[in-house]
Short mmCIF file of C-alpha atoms and ligand atoms in Angstrom, two decimals:
data_model
loop_
_atom_site.label_atom_id
_atom_site.label_comp_id
_atom_site.label_asym_id
_atom_site.label_seq_id
_atom_site.Cartn_x
_atom_site.Cartn_y
_atom_site.Cartn_z
CA MET A 1 -18.21 32.62 -5.75
CA SER A 2 -18.47 29.10 -4.50
CA GLN A 3 -18.98 26.37 -7.09
CA SER A 4 -22.36 24.63 -7.08
CA LEU A 5 -24.83 22.92 -9.39
CA SER A 6 -28.25 24.50 -9.95
CA ASN A 7 -31.55 22.75 -9.32
CA GLU A 8 -32.20 22.84 -13.08
CA GLN A 9 -28.90 21.06 -13.79
CA LEU A 10 -29.72 18.43 -11.17
CA ILE A 11 -33.21 17.87 -12.59
CA ASP A 12 -31.80 17.44 -16.10
CA ILE A 13 -29.33 14.87 -14.80
CA ALA A 14 -32.04 12.99 -12.89
CA ASN A 15 -34.15 12.91 -16.06
CA GLU A 16 -31.25 11.69 -18.17
CA PHE A 17 -29.71 9.12 -15.80
CA GLY A 18 -32.63 8.19 -13.55
CA THR A 19 -32.72 8.16 -9.76
CA PRO A 20 -31.35 7.53 -7.24
CA VAL A 21 -28.17 9.10 -8.53
CA TYR A 22 -25.02 10.56 -7.00
CA VAL A 23 -24.01 13.72 -8.85
CA TYR A 24 -20.44 15.02 -8.36
CA HIS A 25 -19.10 18.38 -9.42
CA ALA A 26 -15.45 18.39 -10.49
CA GLU A 27 -14.92 22.14 -10.16
CA LYS A 28 -16.07 22.06 -6.53
CA ILE A 29 -13.38 19.48 -5.76
CA THR A 30 -10.83 21.75 -7.40
CA GLU A 31 -12.08 24.72 -5.39
CA GLN A 32 -11.70 22.86 -2.11
CA PHE A 33 -8.16 21.77 -2.96
CA GLN A 34 -7.25 25.33 -3.91
CA LYS A 35 -8.55 26.57 -0.55
CA LEU A 36 -6.06 24.25 1.13
CA GLN A 37 -3.19 25.29 -1.11
CA GLU A 38 -3.95 28.92 -0.44
CA ALA A 39 -4.29 28.48 3.33
CA PHE A 40 -1.03 26.57 3.72
CA LYS A 41 1.11 28.32 1.14
CA ALA A 42 3.46 29.66 3.81
CA SER A 43 4.31 26.10 4.92
CA ASN A 44 5.95 23.30 3.05
CA ALA A 45 2.61 21.46 2.90
CA ARG A 46 1.43 18.38 1.03
CA PHE A 47 -2.14 17.13 0.79
CA PHE A 48 -3.03 13.47 0.48
CA TYR A 49 -6.71 13.03 -0.35
CA ALA A 50 -8.13 10.28 1.91
CA SER A 51 -9.51 8.20 -0.90
CA LYS A 52 -11.72 6.01 1.26
CA ALA A 53 -14.21 8.89 1.23
CA LEU A 54 -14.86 8.30 -2.47
CA THR A 55 -12.77 6.03 -4.65
CA ASN A 56 -14.36 6.26 -8.06
CA ILE A 57 -11.45 6.06 -10.46
CA ASN A 58 -12.50 9.21 -12.33
CA ILE A 59 -12.64 11.20 -9.10
CA LEU A 60 -9.14 9.94 -8.30
CA LYS A 61 -7.91 10.94 -11.75
CA HIS A 62 -9.42 14.40 -11.36
CA ILE A 63 -7.77 14.77 -7.96
CA ARG A 64 -4.43 13.71 -9.41
CA SER A 65 -4.84 16.14 -12.29
CA ILE A 66 -5.17 19.10 -9.92
CA GLY A 67 -1.94 18.16 -8.13
CA CYS A 68 -3.29 16.55 -4.97
CA ASP A 69 -1.70 13.36 -3.61
CA VAL A 70 -3.57 10.39 -2.17
CA ASP A 71 -3.88 8.60 1.19
CA CYS A 72 -5.08 5.00 1.29
CA SER A 73 -6.69 2.84 3.94
CA SER A 74 -6.20 -0.55 2.35
CA ILE A 75 -3.82 -2.17 -0.11
CA ASN A 76 -6.64 -2.20 -2.66
CA GLU A 77 -6.96 1.56 -2.36
CA VAL A 78 -3.21 1.75 -2.95
CA LYS A 79 -3.66 -0.31 -6.12
CA MET A 80 -6.60 1.87 -7.14
CA ALA A 81 -4.39 4.94 -6.76
CA VAL A 82 -1.69 3.30 -8.89
CA HIS A 83 -4.39 2.46 -11.43
CA ALA A 84 -5.52 6.10 -11.44
CA GLY A 85 -1.97 7.09 -12.38
CA PHE A 86 -0.59 8.48 -9.13
CA GLU A 87 3.20 8.27 -8.84
CA ARG A 88 4.39 5.94 -6.06
CA GLN A 89 5.92 8.79 -4.09
CA ASN A 90 2.57 10.59 -4.09
CA ILE A 91 0.72 7.67 -2.53
CA LEU A 92 0.54 7.21 1.23
CA TYR A 93 -0.69 4.07 2.92
CA THR A 94 -1.82 4.88 6.46
CA SER A 95 -2.50 1.48 7.89
CA ASN A 96 -4.44 0.35 10.90
CA GLY A 97 -4.65 -3.18 12.20
CA ILE A 98 -3.58 -4.71 8.88
CA ALA A 99 -1.72 -7.93 8.17
CA PHE A 100 2.01 -7.46 7.70
CA SER A 101 1.70 -9.01 4.23
CA GLU A 102 -0.13 -5.84 3.09
CA ILE A 103 2.78 -3.73 4.29
CA GLU A 104 5.10 -5.99 2.29
CA GLU A 105 2.94 -5.40 -0.76
CA ALA A 106 3.02 -1.67 -0.15
CA VAL A 107 6.83 -1.77 0.07
CA ALA A 108 6.96 -3.73 -3.18
CA LEU A 109 4.85 -1.01 -4.80
CA GLY A 110 7.21 1.64 -3.41
CA VAL A 111 4.63 3.86 -1.69
CA ASN A 112 4.89 5.86 1.55
CA ILE A 113 3.75 3.94 4.62
CA ASN A 114 2.62 4.90 8.12
CA ILE A 115 2.68 1.97 10.54
CA ASP A 116 0.27 1.89 13.46
CA SER A 117 1.35 -0.91 15.79
CA LEU A 118 4.50 -1.94 17.63
CA SER A 119 3.95 -5.44 16.30
CA ASN A 120 4.08 -4.41 12.64
CA LEU A 121 6.89 -1.96 13.36
CA GLU A 122 8.95 -4.81 14.75
CA LYS A 123 8.22 -7.05 11.76
CA PHE A 124 9.10 -4.15 9.51
CA GLY A 125 12.37 -3.63 11.33
CA LYS A 126 13.32 -7.30 11.09
CA LYS A 127 12.61 -7.46 7.38
CA TYR A 128 13.71 -4.07 6.08
CA GLY A 129 16.02 -2.59 8.74
CA HIS A 130 17.19 0.80 7.52
CA SER A 131 16.50 0.09 3.85
CA TYR A 132 12.96 1.52 3.58
CA PRO A 133 11.83 4.76 5.24
CA VAL A 134 8.64 4.51 7.23
CA GLY A 135 6.34 6.79 9.22
CA ILE A 136 4.73 5.95 12.53
CA ARG A 137 1.10 6.51 13.31
CA LEU A 138 0.73 7.72 16.88
CA ARG A 139 -2.23 8.01 19.15
CA PRO A 140 -2.08 11.26 21.06
CA ASN A 141 -4.74 10.46 23.70
CA ILE A 142 -6.79 13.48 22.68
CA MET A 143 -10.58 13.37 22.47
CA ALA A 144 -11.76 15.15 19.34
CA GLY A 145 -14.11 14.80 16.41
CA GLY A 146 -17.81 15.00 15.64
CA ASN A 147 -18.80 12.01 17.80
CA LEU A 148 -17.34 8.84 19.29
CA LYS A 149 -17.81 6.77 16.13
CA ILE A 150 -15.59 9.11 14.15
CA SER A 151 -13.14 9.93 16.90
CA THR A 152 -9.80 8.13 16.62
CA GLY A 153 -7.28 9.79 18.90
CA HIS A 154 -8.66 9.18 22.38
CA GLU A 155 -7.17 6.75 24.88
CA LYS A 156 -9.64 3.92 24.20
CA SER A 157 -9.21 4.20 20.45
CA LYS A 158 -7.64 1.34 18.48
CA PHE A 159 -5.78 3.68 16.15
CA GLY A 160 -2.05 4.31 16.28
CA ILE A 161 0.68 3.55 18.79
CA PRO A 162 -0.08 5.32 22.08
CA VAL A 163 2.45 8.14 22.57
CA ASP A 164 3.11 6.90 26.09
CA GLN A 165 4.79 3.87 24.49
CA LEU A 166 7.53 6.06 23.07
CA GLU A 167 10.25 4.12 24.85
CA LYS A 168 9.19 0.88 23.20
CA ILE A 169 9.13 2.60 19.82
CA LEU A 170 12.65 3.92 20.41
CA GLU A 171 13.87 0.47 21.47
CA LEU A 172 12.60 -1.02 18.21
CA VAL A 173 14.09 1.82 16.19
CA GLU A 174 17.47 1.24 17.77
CA GLN A 175 17.35 -2.53 17.67
CA HIS A 176 16.53 -2.68 13.95
CA ASN A 177 18.11 0.59 12.86
CA LEU A 178 14.72 1.72 11.54
CA PHE A 179 14.57 4.70 9.18
CA ILE A 180 11.74 6.75 10.69
CA CYS A 181 10.88 9.44 8.15
CA GLY A 182 7.56 10.70 9.49
CA LEU A 183 5.21 11.08 12.41
CA HIS A 184 1.48 10.79 11.88
CA VAL A 185 -1.65 11.49 13.92
CA HIS A 186 -5.26 11.48 12.75
CA THR A 187 -7.47 12.44 15.66
CA GLY A 188 -10.83 11.88 13.98
CA SER A 189 -13.34 13.43 11.65
CA GLU A 190 -15.20 16.74 11.81
CA ILE A 191 -12.67 18.52 13.96
CA LYS A 192 -13.77 22.12 13.95
CA ASP A 193 -11.39 23.33 16.60
CA VAL A 194 -8.05 24.48 15.19
CA SER A 195 -6.44 24.00 18.60
CA VAL A 196 -6.86 20.22 18.32
CA PHE A 197 -4.49 20.16 15.36
CA MET A 198 -2.11 22.44 17.23
CA LYS A 199 -2.13 20.19 20.31
CA VAL A 200 -1.01 17.33 18.07
CA ALA A 201 1.62 19.61 16.57
CA GLU A 202 2.97 20.32 20.05
CA ILE A 203 3.22 16.60 20.72
CA PHE A 204 5.23 16.25 17.51
CA PHE A 205 7.41 19.16 18.60
CA ASP A 206 8.62 17.25 21.63
CA LEU A 207 9.14 14.04 19.67
CA VAL A 208 11.23 15.47 16.85
CA PRO A 209 14.61 15.17 18.63
CA HIS A 210 14.08 11.42 19.05
CA PHE A 211 13.94 10.79 15.29
CA PRO A 212 16.92 12.36 13.51
CA GLU A 213 15.84 11.22 10.03
CA LEU A 214 12.37 12.76 10.10
CA ALA A 215 11.19 14.46 6.93
CA TYR A 216 7.46 15.02 7.50
CA LEU A 217 4.94 15.72 10.23
CA ASP A 218 1.54 14.39 9.23
CA LEU A 219 -1.45 15.99 10.97
CA GLY A 220 -4.00 13.70 9.30
CA GLY A 221 -7.40 14.78 8.03
CA GLY A 222 -10.71 15.46 9.70
CA PHE A 223 -11.43 19.06 8.70
CA LYS A 224 -15.05 19.80 9.37
CA VAL A 225 -17.26 21.00 6.53
CA PRO A 226 -20.52 22.90 6.97
CA TYR A 227 -23.67 20.77 6.78
CA LYS A 228 -26.31 23.30 7.70
CA GLU A 229 -26.70 26.60 5.94
CA GLU A 230 -25.64 28.66 8.93
CA GLU A 231 -22.91 26.27 10.05
CA GLU A 232 -19.17 26.80 9.82
CA GLY A 233 -16.45 24.31 9.09
CA THR A 234 -12.87 24.23 10.32
CA ASN A 235 -11.34 27.66 9.90
CA VAL A 236 -8.76 26.48 7.37
CA PRO A 237 -7.12 29.88 6.78
CA LEU A 238 -6.60 30.24 10.54
CA LEU A 239 -5.23 26.70 10.75
CA GLY A 240 -2.89 27.62 7.90
CA GLU A 241 -1.55 30.59 9.87
CA GLU A 242 -1.12 28.58 13.06
CA VAL A 243 0.64 25.78 11.24
CA ALA A 244 2.96 28.24 9.50
CA LYS A 245 3.90 29.74 12.87
CA PHE A 246 4.45 26.29 14.30
CA MET A 247 6.61 25.15 11.40
CA GLN A 248 8.66 28.31 11.75
CA LYS A 249 9.21 27.49 15.43
CA VAL A 250 10.26 23.93 14.52
CA LYS A 251 12.66 25.24 11.93
CA GLU A 252 14.26 27.69 14.35
CA THR A 253 14.51 25.17 17.17
CA TYR A 254 15.90 22.15 15.42
CA PRO A 255 17.00 23.68 12.65
CA HIS A 256 15.37 21.54 10.02
CA ASP A 257 12.70 22.26 7.45
CA PHE A 258 10.01 19.60 7.66
CA GLU A 259 7.16 19.01 5.29
CA VAL A 260 3.74 19.14 6.89
CA TRP A 261 1.27 16.59 5.52
CA PHE A 262 -2.51 16.48 5.64
CA GLU A 263 -4.99 13.77 4.69
CA PRO A 264 -8.31 15.49 4.01
CA GLY A 265 -11.18 13.30 2.86
CA LYS A 266 -14.44 15.07 3.61
CA PHE A 267 -13.01 18.50 3.04
CA ILE A 268 -12.17 17.61 -0.56
CA VAL A 269 -15.29 15.71 -1.62
CA SER A 270 -18.18 16.17 0.83
CA GLU A 271 -19.65 19.30 -0.69
CA CYS A 272 -19.07 18.39 -4.33
CA CYS A 273 -21.97 15.95 -4.39
CA TYR A 274 -25.75 15.91 -4.44
CA PHE A 275 -27.57 12.64 -3.97
CA ILE A 276 -30.89 12.79 -5.82
CA THR A 277 -33.83 10.60 -4.90
CA GLN A 278 -37.46 10.57 -5.99
CA VAL A 279 -40.42 10.56 -3.61
CA ASN A 280 -42.44 7.35 -3.88
CA VAL A 281 -45.08 7.97 -1.23
CA ILE A 282 -46.38 10.66 1.04
CA LYS A 283 -47.89 9.15 4.17
CA GLN A 284 -49.76 11.04 6.83
CA SER A 285 -49.55 9.45 10.26
CA GLY A 286 -50.77 11.35 13.29
CA SER A 287 -48.78 14.55 13.37
CA THR A 288 -46.02 13.19 11.14
CA THR A 289 -45.89 13.46 7.37
CA PHE A 290 -43.54 10.89 5.89
CA ALA A 291 -41.92 11.44 2.53
CA GLY A 292 -40.74 8.00 1.44
CA VAL A 293 -38.00 8.10 -1.22
CA ASN A 294 -36.66 5.49 -3.63
CA SER A 295 -33.50 4.93 -1.58
CA GLY A 296 -32.47 4.06 1.96
CA PHE A 297 -29.48 3.51 4.18
CA ASN A 298 -28.29 1.01 1.61
CA HIS A 299 -27.35 4.06 -0.48
CA LEU A 300 -26.57 6.68 2.15
CA ILE A 301 -25.91 5.26 5.59
CA ARG A 302 -24.49 8.32 7.30
CA PRO A 303 -27.70 9.62 8.91
CA MET A 304 -28.46 6.25 10.51
CA PHE A 305 -24.84 5.39 11.28
CA TYR A 306 -23.49 8.69 12.59
CA GLU A 307 -26.60 10.80 12.90
CA SER A 308 -25.15 13.01 10.23
CA TYR A 309 -27.12 15.91 8.86
CA HIS A 310 -27.74 16.35 5.14
CA ARG A 311 -29.58 19.36 3.81
CA ILE A 312 -32.54 18.20 1.73
CA ILE A 313 -33.91 20.41 -1.03
CA ASN A 314 -37.06 19.67 -2.98
CA ILE A 315 -35.58 20.57 -6.35
CA SER A 316 -38.88 19.94 -8.15
CA ASN A 317 -40.66 22.57 -6.13
CA PRO A 318 -38.02 24.65 -4.32
CA ASP A 319 -40.05 27.81 -3.80
CA ALA A 320 -43.22 26.24 -2.40
CA PRO A 321 -44.16 26.98 1.22
CA LYS A 322 -42.35 24.78 3.70
CA HIS A 323 -43.93 21.98 5.69
CA THR A 324 -42.53 19.55 8.22
CA TYR A 325 -41.53 16.14 6.86
CA THR A 326 -39.81 13.04 8.04
CA VAL A 327 -37.85 11.73 5.06
CA THR A 328 -37.43 7.98 5.06
CA GLY A 329 -36.18 5.26 2.74
CA ASN A 330 -37.71 2.08 1.39
CA ILE A 331 -35.62 -0.40 3.37
CA CYS A 332 -37.37 -2.86 5.69
CA GLU A 333 -35.71 -1.28 8.71
CA THR A 334 -35.94 2.15 10.18
CA ASP A 335 -34.02 4.33 7.78
CA THR A 336 -34.70 7.93 8.53
CA PHE A 337 -32.78 10.47 6.49
CA ALA A 338 -34.23 13.43 8.34
CA ALA A 339 -36.83 13.77 11.08
CA ASP A 340 -39.28 16.68 11.32
CA ARG A 341 -37.47 18.72 8.71
CA GLN A 342 -38.80 21.87 7.07
CA ILE A 343 -38.88 21.23 3.33
CA ALA A 344 -40.72 22.95 0.48
CA GLU A 345 -44.07 21.19 -0.05
CA ILE A 346 -43.48 17.69 -1.38
CA HIS A 347 -45.66 15.78 -3.84
CA GLU A 348 -45.20 12.19 -4.90
CA GLY A 349 -42.79 12.12 -7.82
CA ASP A 350 -40.77 15.14 -6.63
CA LEU A 351 -37.00 14.99 -6.66
CA LEU A 352 -35.15 15.56 -3.39
CA ALA A 353 -31.46 16.52 -3.43
CA PHE A 354 -29.36 15.54 -0.40
CA TYR A 355 -26.36 17.85 0.04
CA ASN A 356 -22.87 16.91 1.31
CA ALA A 357 -23.21 13.44 -0.14
CA GLY A 358 -19.72 13.12 -1.63
CA ALA A 359 -17.77 11.75 1.30
CA TYR A 360 -18.68 8.32 2.70
CA GLY A 361 -21.90 8.33 0.68
CA TYR A 362 -21.77 6.01 -2.31
CA GLU A 363 -18.63 4.51 -0.84
CA MET A 364 -20.44 3.05 2.18
CA GLY A 365 -23.37 1.88 0.10
CA SER A 366 -24.49 -1.72 -0.18
CA ASN A 367 -26.98 -3.97 -1.92
CA TYR A 368 -28.98 -4.54 1.25
CA ASN A 369 -32.57 -5.61 0.48
CA SER A 370 -31.25 -6.69 -2.93
CA ARG A 371 -31.54 -3.16 -4.20
CA PHE A 372 -29.35 -1.83 -6.95
CA LYS A 373 -26.57 0.58 -6.05
CA PRO A 374 -27.21 4.00 -7.61
CA ALA A 375 -25.66 5.50 -10.71
CA GLN A 376 -22.85 8.06 -10.36
CA VAL A 377 -22.47 11.10 -12.57
CA LEU A 378 -19.58 13.57 -12.69
CA VAL A 379 -20.18 17.07 -14.01
CA ILE A 380 -17.09 18.59 -15.62
CA LYS A 381 -17.37 22.04 -17.16
CA GLU A 382 -21.17 21.85 -17.09
CA LYS A 383 -21.22 18.51 -18.88
CA PRO A 384 -22.49 15.39 -17.07
CA HIS A 385 -20.57 12.12 -17.54
CA LEU A 386 -21.71 8.73 -16.32
CA ILE A 387 -18.85 7.45 -14.10
CA GLY A 388 -20.66 4.57 -12.40
CA ARG A 389 -23.58 2.75 -13.91
CA ARG A 390 -26.54 1.75 -11.82
CA ASP A 391 -26.47 -1.93 -10.85
CA VAL A 392 -28.39 -4.33 -13.01
CA TRP A 393 -29.93 -7.67 -12.14
CA GLU A 394 -26.75 -9.63 -12.96
CA ASP A 395 -24.77 -7.61 -10.41
CA LEU A 396 -26.85 -9.05 -7.60
CA LEU A 397 -25.99 -12.60 -8.61
CA ARG A 398 -22.44 -11.97 -9.81
CA ASN A 399 -20.61 -13.27 -6.73
CA GLN A 400 -23.12 -15.87 -5.73
CA VAL A 401 -22.23 -19.50 -6.35
CA GLU A 402 -25.27 -21.56 -7.07
CA ILE A 403 -24.74 -25.14 -5.93
CA SER A 404 -27.12 -27.95 -6.82
CA LEU A 405 -29.75 -28.29 -4.13
C1 LIG B 1 -10.48 8.67 7.32
C2 LIG B 1 -9.11 9.19 7.43
C3 LIG B 1 -8.80 10.47 6.97
C4 LIG B 1 -9.83 11.41 6.41
O1 LIG B 1 -10.77 11.85 7.32
P1 LIG B 1 -11.81 12.99 6.87
O2 LIG B 1 -12.63 13.23 8.07
O3 LIG B 1 -12.61 12.45 5.74
O4 LIG B 1 -11.00 14.18 6.47
C5 LIG B 1 -7.49 10.87 7.04
N1 LIG B 1 -6.51 10.07 7.55
C6 LIG B 1 -6.79 8.83 7.99
C7 LIG B 1 -5.69 8.00 8.50
C8 LIG B 1 -8.08 8.35 7.96
O5 LIG B 1 -8.33 7.13 8.42
#
């Protein structure tokens, strides 16, 4: 059975730690990682958790403890991963548009690196030549992903070196005797269609002969998770089978046994988390009933930013008859969490749990409107632990420099 937290557990946590609060469930993270291991066991697969989805140090430590590696989007995430105890060889820095100085730092730390521009590849070649293996991040010119904001592989996307610039890549490789150890593509987020991953794989297939020192093929992240009850995510077992077949073909053709790498973010942490808010006001307005909660897009920006869907359960009153509500925040801008949604009858003071809040939830939060960022709680073996305290007044002023005026 799938791991989840009960409404009663969530209510207890809200009572103990206050709201709004992000509640994570360690065993659910483990379950998701095990699904991946199981699906890809026929391939020589490695999984690098895309830590930008959720970087709390305790989450990182848990992920390390279950044997998952880590992918980073900034040098600070790399340092966070080191801080969490990951070995250098289990850290991957997939860069995009970064200053070369960050790549130098990453080399000094000894982590794996994927480079995403000809410019940085050239600087890398000049400085390190053949002495440090490096992967290249390619852009396959494939349109995929939940929507344009989270799509990264299409031909207008800034990410990666366009595959049609292969000749330039090869010139640089030859000129500087670069040690190209990996090829990487991340086509976007919420890719349900297995064939998108396989299209990228086919692009890799044709590129392999150009890079004799290749050790890994990195298919990126972007597995879709279900948001609605009846919805399905990426068929990971099917993807596992297709990838195994593909890797077998690669092995027979070239003959070389590559590792296949993945960088799942959402898949690992989206479903492990419930964001709990409390209803401040019920407001009737024409045909709309607003349920205004003690949060806003300062705490969970995904609905306003990507039109993402989060299931909302009235955990105080789950079995009451359903009515139609528009759930909004308390920010002085439109911040709708859900419009015209069927939810069990809501009274002021009720607790609403937002599902799928683990990935890009707390992480994209801010102090907009001078509100405190929420507390974070991690449940391990039924026991809740505070892993991020709610902001206090001093936090709002901490980085401000008061000059004499
Ligand atoms: C964001 C990102 C991921 C993870 O994407 P998810 O949709 O969360 O799985 C993986 N790789 C790279 C390079 C990314 O930028």
